Amino acid sequence: MKISIIGTGYVGLVTGACFANMGYEVCCADVLPDKIDSLKIGVIPFFEPGLADMVERTLESKNLFFTSDVKEPSSFADVIFICVGTPQDALGKPDLSYLDEYFAQLIKTLKQDKKFLEDIEAKKHVFIKSTIPPGTIKRLNLTLSKNNLGDKILLSSNPEFLKEGSAVQDFMKPDRVVVGSSHQESIDIIVELYRSILWKSDRMLITSSESSEIIKYAANSFLAMKISFINQISRLSDAIGGDIHEIRKGIGMDERINPHFLYAGLGYGGSCFPKDVNGLEFVMRSNDLTSELMTATNSVNDSQIQYFVSKILHFYSLENLKEKEIGLWGLAFKPNTDDVRESVAIKLVKLLAPMVKHIYAYEPIAKENAIQELKDFKNITYVDSSLNAIRDSHFLVIATEYSQFWNVSPKHFLQLKDKCIFDGRNILDKNKIESMGIRYFGIGR
Ligand code: UGA
């Protein structure tokens, strides 16, 4: 089967490479010619474990190719996955301009294709993977009908649930594949497409397009809400001397709650949760509905970083901090990605840098993107190891929980001039560290 993928960001590239790896012929398209030129020689514009090898392999086997020709994807395949970005605008409203532009282009291309129009059998099965506000497919279907293409372009939703850092694995072993469609022909095609991935377990859910659009927003918002919930509880735990690790285990052992996404920390970041919670809030409002849970999820998340900074300010006065050099571990929005979009670690540095004398920052993967993001701050040195971040520092701040940080021998912390650690991800052994005479501040412990 032939497949076209529109957009070569995280979702598009992972989807294209994985389908190509499964033996399909895949055309990946993007409007950015420079990006396509790099991809053609196997240069991936971001870091995602396992992806570069897969792209190299499938380019070599010719299952995968890249194009910046806007018409090529629709002539190449009858099955098209749209994976363009749907960022939020300044008001938190989903910005669908890339989607709408592609759609206008598809309609224009197909209206000029006489052979396609005259062949009553010919159809394009278009699946939207991009996160779209509920109601988008209905709106696009109206546009198709107005252009007399309603029965030629069959539109469905197939939201992605990939996590950055494990996207390839998530694609190959999905929790579920949700397909929102009212077109039996398209459903048959997508069942066949995913057959080899899903043959061991029946994890495909066919829904209406409206349900499928809501599932994506609701899943991300629910996970974000869990994080804000535990972060709020962490403040109570701090106030009366509980341990958030014990609390997480205690509530997570209830199967109805489960232990996932209950790790207290600096709050959630990344290109999805902040955007999708805002997006859901916007969609609720547009439907004259209130969205108290989304609003609260947002505001707890926004204040969590301030809560952490206030721990530092409580220990050191503002005056005192001016003299301090600090070590900082992690700048990516989570481990194993070079993505710093909406990274809480970056937000933290932006708050701390003006308050302290110097920051020695260590980031294993996202260093280049972080430097770009923090270029206005002149008192940051980017060091090349976690230990070099500690060497000349008064105290340490942990902002992203890379596994290598968990295993640093605590004896190294004795080098910290003030023997003090602020662990924004709760990864260190508090008891061990305190038994060495080092002050330890976590979140909710
Ligand atoms: C998220 C979802 O997990 C994916 O299922 C979804 O497909 C994706 O968004 C998307 O919509 O594209 P991702 O943004 O890659 O994936 O990252 P997560 O692993 O979900 O982490 C998001 C943020 O929550 C990170 O900042 C992480 O540090 C934070 N987090 C996560 C916590 O603070 N506590 C937790 O217990 C879990």
Short mmCIF file of C-alpha atoms and ligand atoms in Angstrom, two decimals:
data_model
loop_
_atom_site.label_atom_id
_atom_site.label_comp_id
_atom_site.label_asym_id
_atom_site.label_seq_id
_atom_site.Cartn_x
_atom_site.Cartn_y
_atom_site.Cartn_z
CA MET A 1 0.00 0.00 0.00
CA LYS A 2 1.13 3.57 -0.70
CA ILE A 3 0.83 6.28 1.92
CA SER A 4 1.48 10.02 1.89
CA ILE A 5 2.33 11.96 5.02
CA ILE A 6 1.83 15.71 5.18
CA GLY A 7 4.20 17.45 7.60
CA THR A 8 7.56 16.10 8.79
CA GLY A 9 7.56 17.17 12.44
CA TYR A 10 7.69 14.64 15.29
CA VAL A 11 4.37 13.06 14.41
CA GLY A 12 4.76 13.02 10.63
CA LEU A 13 8.32 11.75 10.57
CA VAL A 14 7.75 9.03 13.16
CA THR A 15 4.53 7.93 11.42
CA GLY A 16 6.17 7.95 7.97
CA ALA A 17 9.29 6.09 9.07
CA CYS A 18 7.30 3.50 11.03
CA PHE A 19 4.89 2.81 8.18
CA ALA A 20 7.87 2.55 5.79
CA ASN A 21 9.54 0.19 8.23
CA MET A 22 6.39 -1.95 8.14
CA GLY A 23 6.92 -2.35 4.38
CA TYR A 24 4.58 0.30 2.97
CA GLU A 25 5.73 2.81 0.35
CA VAL A 26 5.69 6.21 1.99
CA CYS A 27 5.99 9.73 0.63
CA CYS A 28 6.69 12.32 3.33
CA ALA A 29 6.00 15.91 2.29
CA ASP A 30 6.78 19.26 3.84
CA VAL A 31 6.51 22.82 2.58
CA LEU A 32 10.02 23.63 3.84
CA PRO A 33 12.44 22.73 1.00
CA ASP A 34 15.59 23.03 3.20
CA LYS A 35 14.16 20.58 5.69
CA ILE A 36 13.31 18.15 2.90
CA ASP A 37 16.82 18.46 1.42
CA SER A 38 18.30 17.48 4.80
CA LEU A 39 15.84 14.63 5.28
CA LYS A 40 16.68 13.25 1.84
CA ILE A 41 20.23 12.63 3.09
CA GLY A 42 18.96 11.24 6.39
CA VAL A 43 19.52 14.33 8.57
CA ILE A 44 16.73 14.47 11.16
CA PRO A 45 15.98 17.97 12.53
CA PHE A 46 15.36 16.74 16.08
CA PHE A 47 16.43 13.94 18.39
CA GLU A 48 14.14 10.97 18.85
CA PRO A 49 15.56 7.61 19.98
CA GLY A 50 15.61 5.02 17.18
CA LEU A 51 14.25 7.36 14.51
CA ALA A 52 17.46 8.23 12.65
CA ASP A 53 18.31 4.54 12.13
CA MET A 54 14.81 3.81 10.92
CA VAL A 55 14.85 6.72 8.46
CA GLU A 56 18.27 5.68 7.15
CA ARG A 57 17.13 2.08 6.68
CA THR A 58 13.88 2.92 4.95
CA LEU A 59 15.51 5.54 2.71
CA GLU A 60 17.97 2.88 1.63
CA SER A 61 15.26 0.30 0.98
CA LYS A 62 13.36 3.02 -0.96
CA ASN A 63 10.23 2.47 1.12
CA LEU A 64 10.52 6.10 2.22
CA PHE A 65 11.11 9.24 0.22
CA PHE A 66 10.74 12.95 0.85
CA THR A 67 9.33 15.74 -1.27
CA SER A 68 8.60 19.43 -1.02
CA ASP A 69 6.35 19.31 -4.09
CA VAL A 70 2.89 20.16 -2.74
CA LYS A 71 1.09 18.14 -5.42
CA GLU A 72 3.16 14.96 -5.21
CA PRO A 73 1.58 13.45 -2.05
CA SER A 74 -1.90 13.40 -3.55
CA SER A 75 -0.77 11.90 -6.86
CA PHE A 76 1.45 9.34 -5.08
CA ALA A 77 -1.12 7.77 -2.76
CA ASP A 78 -4.83 7.47 -2.08
CA VAL A 79 -4.18 7.25 1.66
CA ILE A 80 -3.02 10.51 3.20
CA PHE A 81 -2.13 11.25 6.82
CA ILE A 82 -2.13 14.91 7.81
CA CYS A 83 0.46 15.58 10.51
CA VAL A 84 0.91 19.36 10.31
CA GLY A 85 1.41 21.39 13.46
CA THR A 86 -1.61 22.91 15.21
CA PRO A 87 0.07 25.34 17.65
CA GLN A 88 -1.82 27.75 19.87
CA ASP A 89 -2.10 31.43 19.12
CA ALA A 90 -1.41 34.18 21.67
CA LEU A 91 -4.86 33.67 23.25
CA GLY A 92 -4.46 29.91 23.63
CA LYS A 93 -6.75 29.28 20.68
CA PRO A 94 -5.68 26.43 18.37
CA ASP A 95 -4.12 27.85 15.22
CA LEU A 96 -5.31 25.72 12.31
CA SER A 97 -3.71 27.75 9.53
CA TYR A 98 -1.28 24.97 8.44
CA LEU A 99 -4.16 22.50 8.28
CA ASP A 100 -6.40 24.89 6.39
CA GLU A 101 -3.61 25.80 3.96
CA TYR A 102 -2.93 22.15 3.20
CA PHE A 103 -6.62 21.50 2.76
CA ALA A 104 -7.04 24.38 0.33
CA GLN A 105 -4.05 23.04 -1.61
CA LEU A 106 -5.46 19.49 -1.71
CA ILE A 107 -8.82 20.74 -2.98
CA LYS A 108 -7.11 22.88 -5.63
CA THR A 109 -4.88 20.01 -6.79
CA LEU A 110 -7.70 17.49 -6.99
CA LYS A 111 -10.07 19.89 -8.77
CA GLN A 112 -7.47 20.18 -11.53
CA ASP A 113 -7.11 16.41 -11.76
CA LYS A 114 -9.63 15.45 -14.45
CA LYS A 115 -8.76 11.75 -14.34
CA PHE A 116 -9.45 11.66 -10.58
CA LEU A 117 -12.71 13.58 -10.92
CA GLU A 118 -14.02 11.47 -13.78
CA ASP A 119 -13.14 8.10 -12.23
CA ILE A 120 -16.14 7.29 -10.03
CA GLU A 121 -14.10 4.71 -8.11
CA ALA A 122 -11.26 7.13 -7.31
CA LYS A 123 -11.16 8.45 -3.75
CA LYS A 124 -8.68 9.94 -1.32
CA HIS A 125 -8.78 8.61 2.23
CA VAL A 126 -7.51 11.41 4.42
CA PHE A 127 -6.73 10.80 8.09
CA ILE A 128 -5.94 13.73 10.36
CA LYS A 129 -3.31 12.88 12.98
CA SER A 130 -2.74 16.46 14.07
CA THR A 131 -4.50 17.45 17.30
CA ILE A 132 -7.58 19.35 16.18
CA PRO A 133 -10.36 21.03 18.12
CA PRO A 134 -13.54 18.93 18.26
CA GLY A 135 -15.77 19.94 15.37
CA THR A 136 -12.92 20.50 12.87
CA ILE A 137 -13.73 17.49 10.68
CA LYS A 138 -17.35 18.57 10.49
CA ARG A 139 -16.21 22.03 9.37
CA LEU A 140 -13.79 20.64 6.76
CA ASN A 141 -16.50 18.32 5.44
CA LEU A 142 -18.67 21.36 4.75
CA THR A 143 -15.82 22.87 2.73
CA LEU A 144 -15.49 19.62 0.78
CA SER A 145 -19.22 19.54 0.05
CA LYS A 146 -19.15 23.14 -1.17
CA ASN A 147 -16.39 22.10 -3.57
CA ASN A 148 -18.32 19.00 -4.70
CA LEU A 149 -15.62 16.76 -3.27
CA GLY A 150 -17.62 15.36 -0.34
CA ASP A 151 -17.75 11.86 -1.80
CA LYS A 152 -14.24 11.93 -3.30
CA ILE A 153 -12.22 13.02 -0.26
CA LEU A 154 -13.18 10.87 2.72
CA LEU A 155 -12.05 12.54 5.87
CA SER A 156 -11.38 10.73 9.17
CA SER A 157 -9.51 11.39 12.38
CA ASN A 158 -6.70 9.19 13.70
CA PRO A 159 -5.20 11.12 16.62
CA GLU A 160 -1.64 10.32 17.68
CA PHE A 161 -0.71 9.40 21.23
CA LEU A 162 3.06 9.34 20.81
CA LYS A 163 5.29 10.55 23.62
CA GLU A 164 8.48 12.37 22.72
CA GLY A 165 11.47 10.29 23.71
CA SER A 166 9.62 7.01 23.09
CA ALA A 167 7.65 7.88 19.98
CA VAL A 168 8.93 5.04 17.78
CA GLN A 169 8.15 2.45 20.44
CA ASP A 170 4.74 4.06 21.11
CA PHE A 171 3.91 3.83 17.40
CA MET A 172 4.94 0.20 17.10
CA LYS A 173 3.28 -0.86 20.39
CA PRO A 174 0.33 1.46 20.84
CA ASP A 175 -1.98 1.46 23.88
CA ARG A 176 -4.76 2.08 21.42
CA VAL A 177 -5.39 3.28 17.88
CA VAL A 178 -8.41 5.55 17.73
CA VAL A 179 -10.11 6.10 14.39
CA GLY A 180 -12.92 8.60 14.09
CA SER A 181 -14.68 7.88 10.84
CA SER A 182 -18.04 7.46 9.21
CA HIS A 183 -16.55 5.98 6.02
CA GLN A 184 -16.49 2.16 6.02
CA GLU A 185 -14.04 2.11 3.11
CA SER A 186 -11.56 4.28 5.04
CA ILE A 187 -12.06 2.17 8.18
CA ASP A 188 -11.26 -1.02 6.21
CA ILE A 189 -8.08 0.60 4.90
CA ILE A 190 -6.82 1.75 8.27
CA VAL A 191 -7.61 -1.62 9.89
CA GLU A 192 -5.44 -3.21 7.22
CA LEU A 193 -2.69 -0.60 7.65
CA TYR A 194 -2.31 -1.23 11.38
CA ARG A 195 -2.97 -4.99 11.17
CA SER A 196 0.61 -6.13 11.75
CA ILE A 197 0.97 -3.86 14.80
CA LEU A 198 -2.35 -4.83 16.33
CA TRP A 199 -2.62 -8.51 15.47
CA LYS A 200 -1.73 -9.67 18.98
CA SER A 201 -4.22 -7.42 20.71
CA ASP A 202 -7.40 -5.78 19.58
CA ARG A 203 -6.56 -2.20 20.43
CA MET A 204 -8.35 -0.33 17.70
CA LEU A 205 -11.33 1.78 18.64
CA ILE A 206 -13.62 3.06 15.88
CA THR A 207 -15.66 6.10 16.87
CA SER A 208 -17.37 9.08 15.33
CA SER A 209 -14.99 11.83 14.26
CA GLU A 210 -16.36 14.10 17.02
CA SER A 211 -15.63 11.50 19.72
CA SER A 212 -12.18 10.86 18.36
CA GLU A 213 -11.33 14.58 18.33
CA ILE A 214 -12.53 14.88 21.94
CA ILE A 215 -10.64 11.72 23.03
CA LYS A 216 -7.33 13.31 22.08
CA TYR A 217 -7.96 16.59 23.91
CA ALA A 218 -9.51 14.85 26.91
CA ALA A 219 -6.69 12.29 27.25
CA ASN A 220 -3.96 14.94 27.33
CA SER A 221 -5.97 17.24 29.59
CA PHE A 222 -6.75 14.40 31.99
CA LEU A 223 -3.07 13.48 32.27
CA ALA A 224 -2.19 17.15 32.79
CA MET A 225 -4.91 17.33 35.45
CA LYS A 226 -3.39 14.33 37.25
CA ILE A 227 -0.02 16.10 37.33
CA SER A 228 -1.55 19.32 38.65
CA PHE A 229 -3.51 17.32 41.22
CA ILE A 230 -0.39 15.66 42.64
CA ASN A 231 1.49 18.95 42.53
CA GLN A 232 -1.25 20.59 44.56
CA ILE A 233 -1.20 17.71 47.05
CA SER A 234 2.61 18.03 47.23
CA ARG A 235 2.16 21.46 48.80
CA LEU A 236 0.01 19.99 51.58
CA SER A 237 2.58 17.23 52.02
CA ASP A 238 5.31 19.88 52.41
CA ALA A 239 3.18 21.86 54.84
CA ILE A 240 2.58 19.01 57.27
CA GLY A 241 5.63 16.83 56.68
CA GLY A 242 4.38 14.00 54.44
CA ASP A 243 6.34 12.28 51.67
CA ILE A 244 4.84 12.64 48.21
CA HIS A 245 6.48 9.38 47.06
CA GLU A 246 4.55 7.48 49.72
CA ILE A 247 1.39 9.39 48.89
CA ARG A 248 1.74 8.66 45.16
CA LYS A 249 2.22 4.97 45.85
CA GLY A 250 -0.68 4.92 48.27
CA ILE A 251 -3.14 6.46 45.88
CA GLY A 252 -1.69 4.81 42.78
CA MET A 253 -2.17 1.32 44.22
CA ASP A 254 -5.87 1.85 43.73
CA GLU A 255 -6.31 0.42 40.23
CA ARG A 256 -9.00 2.97 39.53
CA ILE A 257 -6.39 5.71 39.91
CA ASN A 258 -3.13 3.94 38.84
CA PRO A 259 0.37 5.26 39.61
CA HIS A 260 1.13 6.86 36.22
CA PHE A 261 1.47 10.62 35.77
CA LEU A 262 1.39 11.17 39.51
CA TYR A 263 4.97 12.38 39.84
CA ALA A 264 5.13 15.73 41.56
CA GLY A 265 7.69 18.15 40.20
CA LEU A 266 8.06 21.51 38.55
CA GLY A 267 4.88 21.04 36.52
CA TYR A 268 4.24 19.80 33.01
CA GLY A 269 5.70 21.33 29.86
CA GLY A 270 6.28 20.35 26.24
CA SER A 271 4.48 21.12 23.04
CA CYS A 272 1.31 19.19 23.93
CA PHE A 273 -0.08 19.43 27.47
CA PRO A 274 0.00 23.23 27.87
CA LYS A 275 -1.43 23.68 24.37
CA ASP A 276 -4.11 21.02 24.68
CA VAL A 277 -5.37 22.10 28.11
CA ASN A 278 -5.71 25.63 26.70
CA GLY A 279 -7.26 24.21 23.55
CA LEU A 280 -9.88 22.26 25.47
CA GLU A 281 -10.64 25.30 27.60
CA PHE A 282 -11.11 27.33 24.40
CA VAL A 283 -13.36 24.72 22.80
CA MET A 284 -15.50 24.46 25.95
CA ARG A 285 -15.91 28.24 26.01
CA SER A 286 -16.76 28.33 22.31
CA ASN A 287 -19.56 25.89 23.09
CA ASP A 288 -20.84 28.13 25.91
CA LEU A 289 -19.59 25.67 28.52
CA THR A 290 -17.51 26.34 31.59
CA SER A 291 -14.14 24.61 32.03
CA GLU A 292 -13.26 24.91 35.72
CA LEU A 293 -11.04 21.81 35.76
CA MET A 294 -8.96 22.99 32.82
CA THR A 295 -8.60 26.46 34.34
CA ALA A 296 -7.47 24.95 37.66
CA THR A 297 -5.10 22.51 35.93
CA ASN A 298 -3.50 25.46 34.17
CA SER A 299 -3.21 27.69 37.18
CA VAL A 300 -1.72 25.00 39.47
CA ASN A 301 0.81 24.27 36.75
CA ASP A 302 1.70 27.92 36.30
CA SER A 303 2.18 28.45 40.03
CA GLN A 304 4.19 25.26 40.65
CA ILE A 305 7.39 26.74 39.31
CA GLN A 306 6.89 29.83 41.49
CA TYR A 307 6.29 27.48 44.42
CA PHE A 308 9.68 25.87 43.77
CA VAL A 309 11.45 29.23 43.42
CA SER A 310 9.91 30.35 46.70
CA LYS A 311 11.59 27.37 48.39
CA ILE A 312 14.94 28.69 47.17
CA LEU A 313 14.06 32.24 48.25
CA HIS A 314 12.95 30.98 51.63
CA PHE A 315 16.35 29.41 52.25
CA TYR A 316 18.45 32.17 50.69
CA SER A 317 17.31 35.78 50.76
CA LEU A 318 17.18 37.63 47.45
CA GLU A 319 20.20 39.61 48.64
CA ASN A 320 22.07 36.41 49.41
CA LEU A 321 21.24 34.80 46.07
CA LYS A 322 23.01 37.57 44.15
CA GLU A 323 26.33 36.14 45.36
CA LYS A 324 25.51 32.54 44.53
CA GLU A 325 26.77 30.40 41.66
CA ILE A 326 24.46 27.52 40.99
CA GLY A 327 24.68 24.18 39.22
CA LEU A 328 21.65 23.22 37.17
CA TRP A 329 20.86 19.80 35.72
CA GLY A 330 18.54 19.48 32.73
CA LEU A 331 16.97 21.98 30.36
CA ALA A 332 14.81 19.84 28.05
CA PHE A 333 11.10 19.64 28.86
CA LYS A 334 11.64 15.99 29.77
CA PRO A 335 14.48 13.46 29.43
CA ASN A 336 15.60 11.94 26.12
CA THR A 337 14.46 14.73 23.87
CA ASP A 338 16.11 17.84 22.47
CA ASP A 339 12.80 19.67 22.73
CA VAL A 340 12.74 22.77 24.92
CA ARG A 341 9.30 24.03 23.89
CA GLU A 342 7.38 25.11 26.99
CA SER A 343 10.15 23.52 29.04
CA VAL A 344 9.63 24.22 32.72
CA ALA A 345 13.40 23.90 33.19
CA ILE A 346 13.93 26.78 30.75
CA LYS A 347 11.24 28.84 32.51
CA LEU A 348 13.00 28.16 35.80
CA VAL A 349 16.35 29.35 34.44
CA LYS A 350 14.68 32.49 33.10
CA LEU A 351 13.45 33.20 36.63
CA LEU A 352 16.68 32.28 38.40
CA ALA A 353 19.31 33.76 36.07
CA PRO A 354 18.49 37.40 36.94
CA MET A 355 18.60 36.56 40.68
CA VAL A 356 21.92 34.71 40.92
CA LYS A 357 25.54 35.45 40.09
CA HIS A 358 26.11 32.55 37.71
CA ILE A 359 24.53 29.33 36.45
CA TYR A 360 26.55 26.28 35.38
CA ALA A 361 24.02 24.34 33.34
CA TYR A 362 24.35 20.77 32.13
CA GLU A 363 21.92 19.40 29.54
CA PRO A 364 22.82 16.08 27.85
CA ILE A 365 20.65 16.29 24.71
CA ALA A 366 18.91 19.64 24.20
CA LYS A 367 21.94 21.89 24.80
CA GLU A 368 21.89 23.67 21.41
CA ASN A 369 18.17 24.44 21.55
CA ALA A 370 18.51 25.58 25.16
CA ILE A 371 21.39 27.94 24.34
CA GLN A 372 19.24 29.49 21.64
CA GLU A 373 16.29 29.84 24.00
CA LEU A 374 18.41 31.40 26.76
CA LYS A 375 20.68 33.55 24.58
CA ASP A 376 19.69 36.78 26.37
CA PHE A 377 21.22 35.59 29.64
CA LYS A 378 24.94 36.23 29.85
CA ASN A 379 25.55 34.61 33.23
CA ILE A 380 25.06 31.00 32.08
CA THR A 381 27.91 28.62 31.25
CA TYR A 382 26.94 25.37 29.52
CA VAL A 383 29.19 22.66 30.95
CA ASP A 384 29.76 19.21 29.52
CA SER A 385 29.02 16.97 32.48
CA SER A 386 26.82 16.81 35.52
CA LEU A 387 29.87 16.93 37.79
CA ASN A 388 31.24 20.05 36.10
CA ALA A 389 27.97 21.77 36.95
CA ILE A 390 28.60 21.08 40.63
CA ARG A 391 32.31 21.85 40.88
CA ASP A 392 32.22 25.64 41.42
CA SER A 393 28.65 25.96 42.61
CA HIS A 394 27.12 26.88 45.93
CA PHE A 395 24.05 24.72 45.41
CA LEU A 396 22.43 22.41 42.85
CA VAL A 397 19.04 22.64 41.16
CA ILE A 398 17.64 19.59 39.36
CA ALA A 399 15.16 20.54 36.65
CA THR A 400 14.90 17.50 34.31
CA GLU A 401 15.13 13.89 35.50
CA TYR A 402 17.67 12.30 33.11
CA SER A 403 18.47 8.79 34.33
CA GLN A 404 22.20 9.62 34.56
CA PHE A 405 21.37 12.16 37.31
CA TRP A 406 19.77 9.50 39.48
CA ASN A 407 23.00 7.60 39.68
CA VAL A 408 25.52 10.31 40.53
CA SER A 409 27.33 9.20 43.68
CA PRO A 410 26.15 11.43 46.57
CA LYS A 411 29.75 11.99 47.68
CA HIS A 412 30.10 14.47 44.80
CA PHE A 413 27.47 16.71 46.38
CA LEU A 414 29.91 17.42 49.20
CA GLN A 415 31.71 19.69 46.70
CA LEU A 416 28.75 22.10 46.73
CA LYS A 417 29.95 25.14 48.66
CA ASP A 418 26.67 25.51 50.58
CA LYS A 419 25.97 21.74 50.71
CA CYS A 420 22.47 22.31 49.46
CA ILE A 421 20.26 20.75 46.75
CA PHE A 422 16.88 21.79 45.34
CA ASP A 423 15.50 18.74 43.54
CA GLY A 424 12.66 19.85 41.26
CA ARG A 425 12.06 16.26 40.10
CA ASN A 426 12.32 14.41 43.41
CA ILE A 427 14.90 11.97 42.06
CA LEU A 428 17.53 11.89 44.81
CA ASP A 429 17.52 9.78 47.96
CA LYS A 430 16.59 12.44 50.51
CA ASN A 431 17.54 10.38 53.58
CA LYS A 432 20.95 9.41 52.26
CA ILE A 433 21.74 12.98 51.25
CA GLU A 434 20.62 14.47 54.52
CA SER A 435 22.61 11.85 56.44
CA MET A 436 25.73 13.30 54.75
CA GLY A 437 24.99 16.73 56.18
CA ILE A 438 23.60 18.13 52.91
CA ARG A 439 20.42 20.20 52.93
CA TYR A 440 17.81 18.70 50.61
CA PHE A 441 14.66 20.37 49.30
CA GLY A 442 12.37 18.30 47.10
CA ILE A 443 8.72 18.81 46.26
CA GLY A 444 6.24 17.41 48.76
CA ARG A 445 8.86 15.56 50.82
C1 UGA B 1 2.09 13.85 25.69
C2 UGA B 1 1.24 12.60 25.92
O1 UGA B 1 1.79 11.83 27.00
C3 UGA B 1 1.17 11.74 24.66
O2 UGA B 1 0.32 10.63 24.87
C4 UGA B 1 0.62 12.60 23.51
O3 UGA B 1 0.58 11.88 22.29
C5 UGA B 1 1.53 13.82 23.32
O4 UGA B 1 1.56 14.57 24.56
C6 UGA B 1 0.95 14.65 22.20
O5 UGA B 1 -0.16 15.14 22.34
O6 UGA B 1 1.58 14.72 21.13
P1 UGA B 1 4.73 14.38 25.64
O7 UGA B 1 4.33 15.82 25.54
O8 UGA B 1 5.77 13.85 24.71
O9 UGA B 1 3.43 13.43 25.43
O10 UGA B 1 5.30 14.16 27.11
P2 UGA B 1 4.85 13.43 28.47
O11 UGA B 1 5.73 12.29 28.72
O12 UGA B 1 3.41 13.19 28.48
O13 UGA B 1 5.21 14.56 29.54
C7 UGA B 1 4.60 15.85 29.51
C8 UGA B 1 5.08 16.69 30.67
O14 UGA B 1 4.52 16.23 31.90
C9 UGA B 1 6.58 16.71 30.88
O15 UGA B 1 6.98 18.04 31.15
C10 UGA B 1 6.80 15.84 32.10
O16 UGA B 1 7.94 16.21 32.83
C11 UGA B 1 5.53 16.13 32.88
N1 UGA B 1 5.16 15.05 33.82
C12 UGA B 1 4.79 13.83 33.37
C13 UGA B 1 5.14 15.30 35.20
O17 UGA B 1 5.46 16.43 35.66
N2 UGA B 1 4.74 14.31 36.07
C14 UGA B 1 4.37 13.09 35.62
O18 UGA B 1 4.02 12.23 36.47
C15 UGA B 1 4.41 12.83 34.23
#
